[in-house]
Structures are given as C-alpha cells and as structure tokens.
XYZ file of C-alpha atoms in Angstrom:
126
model
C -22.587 -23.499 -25.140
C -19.869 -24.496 -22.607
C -17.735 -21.384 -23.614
C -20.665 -19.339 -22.083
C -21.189 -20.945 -19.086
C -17.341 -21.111 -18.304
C -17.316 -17.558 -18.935
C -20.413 -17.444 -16.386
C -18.627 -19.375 -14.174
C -15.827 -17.439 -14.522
C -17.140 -14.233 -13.987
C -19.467 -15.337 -10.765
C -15.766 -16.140 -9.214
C -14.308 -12.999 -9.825
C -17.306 -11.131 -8.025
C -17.395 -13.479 -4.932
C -13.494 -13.041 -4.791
C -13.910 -9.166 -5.011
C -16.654 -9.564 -2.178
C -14.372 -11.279 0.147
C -12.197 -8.125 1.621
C -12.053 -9.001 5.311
C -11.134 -5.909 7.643
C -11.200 -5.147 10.900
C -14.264 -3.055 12.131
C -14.112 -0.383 14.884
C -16.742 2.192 15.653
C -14.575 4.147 17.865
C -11.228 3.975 19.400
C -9.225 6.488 21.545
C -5.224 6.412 21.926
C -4.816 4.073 19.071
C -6.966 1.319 20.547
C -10.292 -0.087 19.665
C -13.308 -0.263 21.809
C -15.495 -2.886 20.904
C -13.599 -4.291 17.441
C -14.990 -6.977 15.595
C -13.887 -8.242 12.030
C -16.278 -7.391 9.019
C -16.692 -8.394 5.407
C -16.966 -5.570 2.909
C -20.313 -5.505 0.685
C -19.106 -4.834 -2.670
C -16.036 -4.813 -4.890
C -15.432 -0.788 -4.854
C -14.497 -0.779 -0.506
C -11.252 -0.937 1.083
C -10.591 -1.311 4.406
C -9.447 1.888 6.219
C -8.169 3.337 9.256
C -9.622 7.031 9.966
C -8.869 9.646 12.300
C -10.758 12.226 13.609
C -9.383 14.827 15.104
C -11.074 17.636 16.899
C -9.505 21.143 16.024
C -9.911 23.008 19.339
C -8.493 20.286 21.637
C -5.930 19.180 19.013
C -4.913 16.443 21.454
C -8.735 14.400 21.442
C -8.177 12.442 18.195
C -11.084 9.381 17.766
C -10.109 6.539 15.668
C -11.992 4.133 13.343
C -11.579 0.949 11.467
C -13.729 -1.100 8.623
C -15.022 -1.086 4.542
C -15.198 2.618 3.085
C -15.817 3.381 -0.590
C -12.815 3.786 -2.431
C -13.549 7.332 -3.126
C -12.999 8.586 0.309
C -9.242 6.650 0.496
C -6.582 9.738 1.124
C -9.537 12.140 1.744
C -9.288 14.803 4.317
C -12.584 15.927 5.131
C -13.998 18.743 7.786
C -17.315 18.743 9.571
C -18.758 19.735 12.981
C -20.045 17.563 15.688
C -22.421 19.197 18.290
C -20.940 22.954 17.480
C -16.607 21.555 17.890
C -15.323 21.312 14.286
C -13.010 18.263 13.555
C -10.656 16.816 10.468
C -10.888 13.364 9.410
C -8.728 11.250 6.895
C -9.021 8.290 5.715
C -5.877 5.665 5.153
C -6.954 2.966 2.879
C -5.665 -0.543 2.033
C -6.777 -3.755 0.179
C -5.411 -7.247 1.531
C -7.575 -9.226 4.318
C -6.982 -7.825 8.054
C -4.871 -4.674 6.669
C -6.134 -2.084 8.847
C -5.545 -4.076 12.034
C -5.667 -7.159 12.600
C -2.983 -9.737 12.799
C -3.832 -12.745 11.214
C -6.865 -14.008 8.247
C -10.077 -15.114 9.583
C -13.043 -17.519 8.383
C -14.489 -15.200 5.762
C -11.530 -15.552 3.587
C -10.971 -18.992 4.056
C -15.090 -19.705 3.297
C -14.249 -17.626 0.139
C -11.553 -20.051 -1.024
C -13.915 -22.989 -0.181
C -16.443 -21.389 -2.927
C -13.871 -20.302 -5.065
C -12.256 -24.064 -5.126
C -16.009 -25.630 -5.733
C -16.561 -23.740 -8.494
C -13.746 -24.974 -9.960
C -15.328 -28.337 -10.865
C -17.337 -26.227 -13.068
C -14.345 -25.594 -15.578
C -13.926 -29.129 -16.324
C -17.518 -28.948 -18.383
C-alpha cells in the first residue's frame, strides 16, 4: 500500500512542477517594449512561454509584439491572418525556463512551487 501512494505522491509532484512555468505576460508591445506587462503562470504542462511578433505586411515597419503561455504547438509557427481588412505575419519564439521570454529575475510563483514541492516531500518518508 505505501508503494501506491508514493507513486501518488510522486506523480501529484510532477504535475504541480509542470504547472509552475512562470513567464512574462504582454498583451501588446510596440518597438520591443511592453505596455502594460505583468508576470503569469501557465495553466497546464503542454505551454511555453513565447515571444510573438506581428507584423503587418503593407506597412512592413508597424510590427506589434507579445509575451506569455502558448500551446506548444504554435512554438516556431508562422501564421497569416487579417485584422480589420490589413493582412499581417505572426511567429511565435518559444522557450521553457521561468521568466524566459522577458523578464530578468524568478518571481513568487516558482518559489510557492518549491514550497509545495518540498512539503510533499514528507510524504516519501511513509
């Protein structure tokens, strides 16, 4: 019985570890910088943290930015849509450490991860 719930235990920790990607959220940003930037916490396991451009293809000089969790699908995807009748390209450059997309330094949500991590540890010792 205590090899199942160590292997419980174990496998709770590996999802709240995988839910702890902390990256740096920006709804838009012109000239490289953010307006409004905040930090965020991804949602599930399968997100990265990215850093998209979009850039508008009859200006060619206009190019929005933005910052946070995307699904892993979309990392190194260039995609091509219309907004309000001017037709834009957007990629996506993905990474998958704490603060990669833009921020400088690791904030609360990791550190409250490795306070859960480090109480479930008591748990091994069953």
């Amino acid at each position: 019985m205590n090899t199942i719930w160590k292997a419980v235990i174990g496998l709770s920790a590996l999802i709240v570890a995988a839910n702890c990607l902390t990256c740096r959220h920006c709804s838009v940003g012109v000239f490289g910088s953010c307006l409004f930037g905040s930090n965020t916490t991804c949602v599930n396991s399968t997100e990265s943290c990215y850093t998209g451009e979009a850039q508008f293809n009859a200006t060619g000089s206009l190019t929005l930015h933005t910052r946070g969790c995307v699904n892993s699908n979309l990392c190194g995807l260039t995609l091509t849509g219309s907004l309000l009748g001017a037709a834009y390209t957007s990629t996506y450059k993905c990474c998958v450490t704490d603060l990669c997309n833009g921020a400088t330094s690791v904030q609360l949500s990791a550190a409250l991860c490795a306070a859960i991590l480090s109480s479930l540890w008591g748990f091994w010792e069953l």
